[in-house]
Structures are given as structure tokens and as C-alpha cells.
Amino acid sequence: MNVDKAEEERKDKAGKEQNDFINQRLTWLGTFEGLLFVADHYVANPRLLLPIVGAAIAISVGIGTCAANIELTKLRRQAFQDSRHLKYLKYMMPGTAIPAIFTVAWLVLLVDRVWHHG
């Protein structure tokens, strides 16, 4: 019985560490992306560099949060993993959705700039 309790405590601690990694990466993402969107707004001429850098940062953070989410799943500490009806909500969790949303936003800006200002 003590082995089970110790194992659950270990998983809880490891799960907290992975969630801390996700929160840290999302903080980086929010900081960088906010600055890049503001900078992009004030650029006089259309530029391709800012959308490329913005997408690259979002993809990088997405990869990091994906790795942490994989570990949370292995530890059985992932949200919605046991729910038959809610399991697809895991794709809308901040550590999964936010990097993807920023990536799509930057790619839309990049395609618009290449298409209309090429």
C-alpha cells in the first residue's frame, strides 16, 4: 500500500513539473508574440521577417509543450484522458491550442503579405 502511495506522489510531483514547464513556455510565448504583433503593426512597409519569426517561436513553444503533454499522458496526469466524452477537449487546452493558434495567425499574415505584396 505504501508503494502505491509513494508512486502516486512521485507521479503528482512529476506531473506538476511538466505543468510548470508548460506554463513557463506559454509565458515565453505570450511575451514574445505580444511584442512581435505590436512591432508588426508599426512596420511601415510589409515585411516577411516578423511573421516568419513569430511562427517559428510559436512552433518552438508548441514542440516544448507537446513534449510536456506526452510526459503528462505517460504519468496519467493529463486532463480529460479518462473521459470518453471530453477526451477531445485536450486539444483545446492552453498548452496545445495557444501555440497552434499563434502559428496559424502568423502563417495567415505571411501568406497575405506574399500574396498581396509579393
mmCIF file with all atom_site columns, C-alpha atoms in Angstrom:
data_model
loop_
_atom_site.group_PDB
_atom_site.id
_atom_site.type_symbol
_atom_site.label_atom_id
_atom_site.label_alt_id
_atom_site.label_comp_id
_atom_site.label_asym_id
_atom_site.label_entity_id
_atom_site.label_seq_id
_atom_site.pdbx_PDB_ins_code
_atom_site.Cartn_x
_atom_site.Cartn_y
_atom_site.Cartn_z
_atom_site.occupancy
_atom_site.B_iso_or_equiv
_atom_site.pdbx_formal_charge
_atom_site.auth_seq_id
_atom_site.auth_comp_id
_atom_site.auth_asym_id
_atom_site.auth_atom_id
_atom_site.pdbx_PDB_model_num
ATOM 1   C CA . MET A 1 1   ? 0.000   0.000  0.000   1.00 0.00 ? 1   MET A CA 1
ATOM 2   C CA . ASN A 1 2   ? 2.827   2.431  0.809   1.00 0.00 ? 2   ASN A CA 1
ATOM 3   C CA . VAL A 1 3   ? 4.438   1.656  -2.546  1.00 0.00 ? 3   VAL A CA 1
ATOM 4   C CA . ASP A 1 4   ? 1.240   2.711  -4.351  1.00 0.00 ? 4   ASP A CA 1
ATOM 5   C CA . LYS A 1 5   ? 1.009   5.925  -2.338  1.00 0.00 ? 5   LYS A CA 1
ATOM 6   C CA . ALA A 1 6   ? 4.688   6.728  -2.926  1.00 0.00 ? 6   ALA A CA 1
ATOM 7   C CA . GLU A 1 7   ? 4.264   6.054  -6.663  1.00 0.00 ? 7   GLU A CA 1
ATOM 8   C CA . GLU A 1 8   ? 1.195   8.328  -6.843  1.00 0.00 ? 8   GLU A CA 1
ATOM 9   C CA . GLU A 1 9   ? 3.097   11.076 -5.002  1.00 0.00 ? 9   GLU A CA 1
ATOM 10  C CA . ARG A 1 10  ? 6.010   10.674 -7.440  1.00 0.00 ? 10  ARG A CA 1
ATOM 11  C CA . LYS A 1 11  ? 3.608   10.955 -10.381 1.00 0.00 ? 11  LYS A CA 1
ATOM 12  C CA . ASP A 1 12  ? 1.958   14.025 -8.827  1.00 0.00 ? 12  ASP A CA 1
ATOM 13  C CA . LYS A 1 13  ? 5.349   15.708 -8.409  1.00 0.00 ? 13  LYS A CA 1
ATOM 14  C CA . ALA A 1 14  ? 6.450   14.780 -11.941 1.00 0.00 ? 14  ALA A CA 1
ATOM 15  C CA . GLY A 1 15  ? 3.084   15.982 -13.304 1.00 0.00 ? 15  GLY A CA 1
ATOM 16  C CA . LYS A 1 16  ? 3.476   19.306 -11.507 1.00 0.00 ? 16  LYS A CA 1
ATOM 17  C CA . GLU A 1 17  ? 6.930   19.730 -13.029 1.00 0.00 ? 17  GLU A CA 1
ATOM 18  C CA . GLN A 1 18  ? 5.571   19.124 -16.533 1.00 0.00 ? 18  GLN A CA 1
ATOM 19  C CA . ASN A 1 19  ? 2.734   21.591 -15.948 1.00 0.00 ? 19  ASN A CA 1
ATOM 20  C CA . ASP A 1 20  ? 5.295   24.127 -14.714 1.00 0.00 ? 20  ASP A CA 1
ATOM 21  C CA . PHE A 1 21  ? 7.239   23.608 -17.964 1.00 0.00 ? 21  PHE A CA 1
ATOM 22  C CA . ILE A 1 22  ? 4.072   24.236 -19.979 1.00 0.00 ? 22  ILE A CA 1
ATOM 23  C CA . ASN A 1 23  ? 3.269   27.400 -18.001 1.00 0.00 ? 23  ASN A CA 1
ATOM 24  C CA . GLN A 1 24  ? 6.828   28.678 -18.412 1.00 0.00 ? 24  GLN A CA 1
ATOM 25  C CA . ARG A 1 25  ? 6.761   28.072 -22.175 1.00 0.00 ? 25  ARG A CA 1
ATOM 26  C CA . LEU A 1 26  ? 3.365   29.733 -22.546 1.00 0.00 ? 26  LEU A CA 1
ATOM 27  C CA . THR A 1 27  ? 4.689   32.759 -20.645 1.00 0.00 ? 27  THR A CA 1
ATOM 28  C CA . TRP A 1 28  ? 7.583   32.981 -23.100 1.00 0.00 ? 28  TRP A CA 1
ATOM 29  C CA . LEU A 1 29  ? 5.161   32.628 -25.981 1.00 0.00 ? 29  LEU A CA 1
ATOM 30  C CA . GLY A 1 30  ? 2.851   35.360 -24.724 1.00 0.00 ? 30  GLY A CA 1
ATOM 31  C CA . THR A 1 31  ? 5.731   37.737 -24.131 1.00 0.00 ? 31  THR A CA 1
ATOM 32  C CA . PHE A 1 32  ? 7.415   37.226 -27.500 1.00 0.00 ? 32  PHE A CA 1
ATOM 33  C CA . GLU A 1 33  ? 4.214   37.075 -29.525 1.00 0.00 ? 33  GLU A CA 1
ATOM 34  C CA . GLY A 1 34  ? 2.782   40.212 -27.934 1.00 0.00 ? 34  GLY A CA 1
ATOM 35  C CA . LEU A 1 35  ? 5.935   42.156 -28.731 1.00 0.00 ? 35  LEU A CA 1
ATOM 36  C CA . LEU A 1 36  ? 6.058   40.807 -32.280 1.00 0.00 ? 36  LEU A CA 1
ATOM 37  C CA . PHE A 1 37  ? 2.417   41.671 -33.032 1.00 0.00 ? 37  PHE A CA 1
ATOM 38  C CA . VAL A 1 38  ? 2.975   45.214 -31.770 1.00 0.00 ? 38  VAL A CA 1
ATOM 39  C CA . ALA A 1 39  ? 6.174   45.539 -33.790 1.00 0.00 ? 39  ALA A CA 1
ATOM 40  C CA . ASP A 1 40  ? 4.415   44.124 -36.842 1.00 0.00 ? 40  ASP A CA 1
ATOM 41  C CA . HIS A 1 41  ? 1.647   46.709 -36.516 1.00 0.00 ? 41  HIS A CA 1
ATOM 42  C CA . TYR A 1 42  ? 4.105   49.602 -36.620 1.00 0.00 ? 42  TYR A CA 1
ATOM 43  C CA . VAL A 1 43  ? 6.178   48.424 -39.569 1.00 0.00 ? 43  VAL A CA 1
ATOM 44  C CA . ALA A 1 44  ? 5.733   50.990 -42.361 1.00 0.00 ? 44  ALA A CA 1
ATOM 45  C CA . ASN A 1 45  ? 6.372   48.575 -45.219 1.00 0.00 ? 45  ASN A CA 1
ATOM 46  C CA . PRO A 1 46  ? 5.172   44.974 -45.392 1.00 0.00 ? 46  PRO A CA 1
ATOM 47  C CA . ARG A 1 47  ? 7.797   42.645 -44.019 1.00 0.00 ? 47  ARG A CA 1
ATOM 48  C CA . LEU A 1 48  ? 8.145   38.887 -44.117 1.00 0.00 ? 48  LEU A CA 1
ATOM 49  C CA . LEU A 1 49  ? 10.628  38.515 -41.279 1.00 0.00 ? 49  LEU A CA 1
ATOM 50  C CA . LEU A 1 50  ? 8.243   39.204 -38.381 1.00 0.00 ? 50  LEU A CA 1
ATOM 51  C CA . PRO A 1 51  ? 5.643   36.591 -39.413 1.00 0.00 ? 51  PRO A CA 1
ATOM 52  C CA . ILE A 1 52  ? 8.397   34.035 -40.008 1.00 0.00 ? 52  ILE A CA 1
ATOM 53  C CA . VAL A 1 53  ? 9.955   34.705 -36.584 1.00 0.00 ? 53  VAL A CA 1
ATOM 54  C CA . GLY A 1 54  ? 6.533   34.739 -34.899 1.00 0.00 ? 54  GLY A CA 1
ATOM 55  C CA . ALA A 1 55  ? 5.577   31.402 -36.444 1.00 0.00 ? 55  ALA A CA 1
ATOM 56  C CA . ALA A 1 56  ? 8.979   29.901 -35.581 1.00 0.00 ? 56  ALA A CA 1
ATOM 57  C CA . ILE A 1 57  ? 8.650   30.927 -31.919 1.00 0.00 ? 57  ILE A CA 1
ATOM 58  C CA . ALA A 1 58  ? 5.099   29.547 -31.731 1.00 0.00 ? 58  ALA A CA 1
ATOM 59  C CA . ILE A 1 59  ? 6.192   26.259 -33.316 1.00 0.00 ? 59  ILE A CA 1
ATOM 60  C CA . SER A 1 60  ? 9.159   26.002 -30.932 1.00 0.00 ? 60  SER A CA 1
ATOM 61  C CA . VAL A 1 61  ? 6.962   26.559 -27.879 1.00 0.00 ? 61  VAL A CA 1
ATOM 62  C CA . GLY A 1 62  ? 4.391   24.130 -29.305 1.00 0.00 ? 62  GLY A CA 1
ATOM 63  C CA . ILE A 1 63  ? 7.043   21.423 -29.561 1.00 0.00 ? 63  ILE A CA 1
ATOM 64  C CA . GLY A 1 64  ? 8.096   22.051 -25.947 1.00 0.00 ? 64  GLY A CA 1
ATOM 65  C CA . THR A 1 65  ? 4.548   21.959 -24.609 1.00 0.00 ? 65  THR A CA 1
ATOM 66  C CA . CYS A 1 66  ? 3.830   18.843 -26.690 1.00 0.00 ? 66  CYS A CA 1
ATOM 67  C CA . ALA A 1 67  ? 6.788   17.082 -25.055 1.00 0.00 ? 67  ALA A CA 1
ATOM 68  C CA . ALA A 1 68  ? 5.490   18.027 -21.600 1.00 0.00 ? 68  ALA A CA 1
ATOM 69  C CA . ASN A 1 69  ? 1.984   16.846 -22.532 1.00 0.00 ? 69  ASN A CA 1
ATOM 70  C CA . ILE A 1 70  ? 3.380   13.483 -23.675 1.00 0.00 ? 70  ILE A CA 1
ATOM 71  C CA . GLU A 1 71  ? 5.026   13.075 -20.271 1.00 0.00 ? 71  GLU A CA 1
ATOM 72  C CA . LEU A 1 72  ? 1.782   14.033 -18.507 1.00 0.00 ? 72  LEU A CA 1
ATOM 73  C CA . THR A 1 73  ? -0.034  11.355 -20.513 1.00 0.00 ? 73  THR A CA 1
ATOM 74  C CA . LYS A 1 74  ? 2.583   8.748  -19.571 1.00 0.00 ? 74  LYS A CA 1
ATOM 75  C CA . LEU A 1 75  ? 2.159   9.735  -15.921 1.00 0.00 ? 75  LEU A CA 1
ATOM 76  C CA . ARG A 1 76  ? -1.641  9.592  -16.324 1.00 0.00 ? 76  ARG A CA 1
ATOM 77  C CA . ARG A 1 77  ? -1.823  13.211 -15.158 1.00 0.00 ? 77  ARG A CA 1
ATOM 78  C CA . GLN A 1 78  ? -3.235  14.643 -18.407 1.00 0.00 ? 78  GLN A CA 1
ATOM 79  C CA . ALA A 1 79  ? -6.561  16.460 -18.272 1.00 0.00 ? 79  ALA A CA 1
ATOM 80  C CA . PHE A 1 80  ? -9.500  14.667 -19.901 1.00 0.00 ? 80  PHE A CA 1
ATOM 81  C CA . GLN A 1 81  ? -7.548  11.459 -20.656 1.00 0.00 ? 81  GLN A CA 1
ATOM 82  C CA . ASP A 1 82  ? -10.024 9.191  -18.865 1.00 0.00 ? 82  ASP A CA 1
ATOM 83  C CA . SER A 1 83  ? -13.217 10.839 -20.067 1.00 0.00 ? 83  SER A CA 1
ATOM 84  C CA . ARG A 1 84  ? -14.852 9.184  -23.075 1.00 0.00 ? 84  ARG A CA 1
ATOM 85  C CA . HIS A 1 85  ? -16.889 12.268 -23.927 1.00 0.00 ? 85  HIS A CA 1
ATOM 86  C CA . LEU A 1 86  ? -14.404 15.005 -23.104 1.00 0.00 ? 86  LEU A CA 1
ATOM 87  C CA . LYS A 1 87  ? -11.133 13.477 -24.332 1.00 0.00 ? 87  LYS A CA 1
ATOM 88  C CA . TYR A 1 88  ? -11.097 15.699 -27.432 1.00 0.00 ? 88  TYR A CA 1
ATOM 89  C CA . LEU A 1 89  ? -11.080 18.797 -25.224 1.00 0.00 ? 89  LEU A CA 1
ATOM 90  C CA . LYS A 1 90  ? -7.391  18.094 -24.538 1.00 0.00 ? 90  LYS A CA 1
ATOM 91  C CA . TYR A 1 91  ? -6.693  19.654 -27.942 1.00 0.00 ? 91  TYR A CA 1
ATOM 92  C CA . MET A 1 92  ? -8.163  22.935 -26.686 1.00 0.00 ? 92  MET A CA 1
ATOM 93  C CA . MET A 1 93  ? -6.007  23.036 -23.547 1.00 0.00 ? 93  MET A CA 1
ATOM 94  C CA . PRO A 1 94  ? -3.756  26.140 -23.479 1.00 0.00 ? 94  PRO A CA 1
ATOM 95  C CA . GLY A 1 95  ? -0.525  24.164 -23.838 1.00 0.00 ? 95  GLY A CA 1
ATOM 96  C CA . THR A 1 96  ? -1.820  22.624 -27.041 1.00 0.00 ? 96  THR A CA 1
ATOM 97  C CA . ALA A 1 97  ? -4.104  25.234 -28.609 1.00 0.00 ? 97  ALA A CA 1
ATOM 98  C CA . ILE A 1 98  ? -2.335  28.548 -27.976 1.00 0.00 ? 98  ILE A CA 1
ATOM 99  C CA . PRO A 1 99  ? 0.921   27.767 -29.830 1.00 0.00 ? 99  PRO A CA 1
ATOM 100 C CA . ALA A 1 100 ? -1.105  26.383 -32.760 1.00 0.00 ? 100 ALA A CA 1
ATOM 101 C CA . ILE A 1 101 ? -3.370  29.446 -32.837 1.00 0.00 ? 101 ILE A CA 1
ATOM 102 C CA . PHE A 1 102 ? -0.389  31.811 -32.921 1.00 0.00 ? 102 PHE A CA 1
ATOM 103 C CA . THR A 1 103 ? 1.279   29.715 -35.629 1.00 0.00 ? 103 THR A CA 1
ATOM 104 C CA . VAL A 1 104 ? -1.837  29.874 -37.805 1.00 0.00 ? 104 VAL A CA 1
ATOM 105 C CA . ALA A 1 105 ? -2.190  33.640 -37.226 1.00 0.00 ? 105 ALA A CA 1
ATOM 106 C CA . TRP A 1 106 ? 1.388   34.289 -38.308 1.00 0.00 ? 106 TRP A CA 1
ATOM 107 C CA . LEU A 1 107 ? 1.084   31.996 -41.330 1.00 0.00 ? 107 LEU A CA 1
ATOM 108 C CA . VAL A 1 108 ? -2.080  33.825 -42.430 1.00 0.00 ? 108 VAL A CA 1
ATOM 109 C CA . LEU A 1 109 ? -0.198  37.136 -42.190 1.00 0.00 ? 109 LEU A CA 1
ATOM 110 C CA . LEU A 1 110 ? 2.745   35.668 -44.087 1.00 0.00 ? 110 LEU A CA 1
ATOM 111 C CA . VAL A 1 111 ? 0.566   34.268 -46.891 1.00 0.00 ? 111 VAL A CA 1
ATOM 112 C CA . ASP A 1 112 ? -1.326  37.575 -47.102 1.00 0.00 ? 112 ASP A CA 1
ATOM 113 C CA . ARG A 1 113 ? 1.910   39.501 -47.437 1.00 0.00 ? 113 ARG A CA 1
ATOM 114 C CA . VAL A 1 114 ? 3.396   37.206 -50.034 1.00 0.00 ? 114 VAL A CA 1
ATOM 115 C CA . TRP A 1 115 ? 0.109   37.072 -51.981 1.00 0.00 ? 115 TRP A CA 1
ATOM 116 C CA . HIS A 1 116 ? -0.718  40.798 -51.914 1.00 0.00 ? 116 HIS A CA 1
ATOM 117 C CA . HIS A 1 117 ? 2.669   42.436 -51.628 1.00 0.00 ? 117 HIS A CA 1
ATOM 118 C CA . GLY A 1 118 ? 4.895   39.926 -53.414 1.00 0.00 ? 118 GLY A CA 1
#
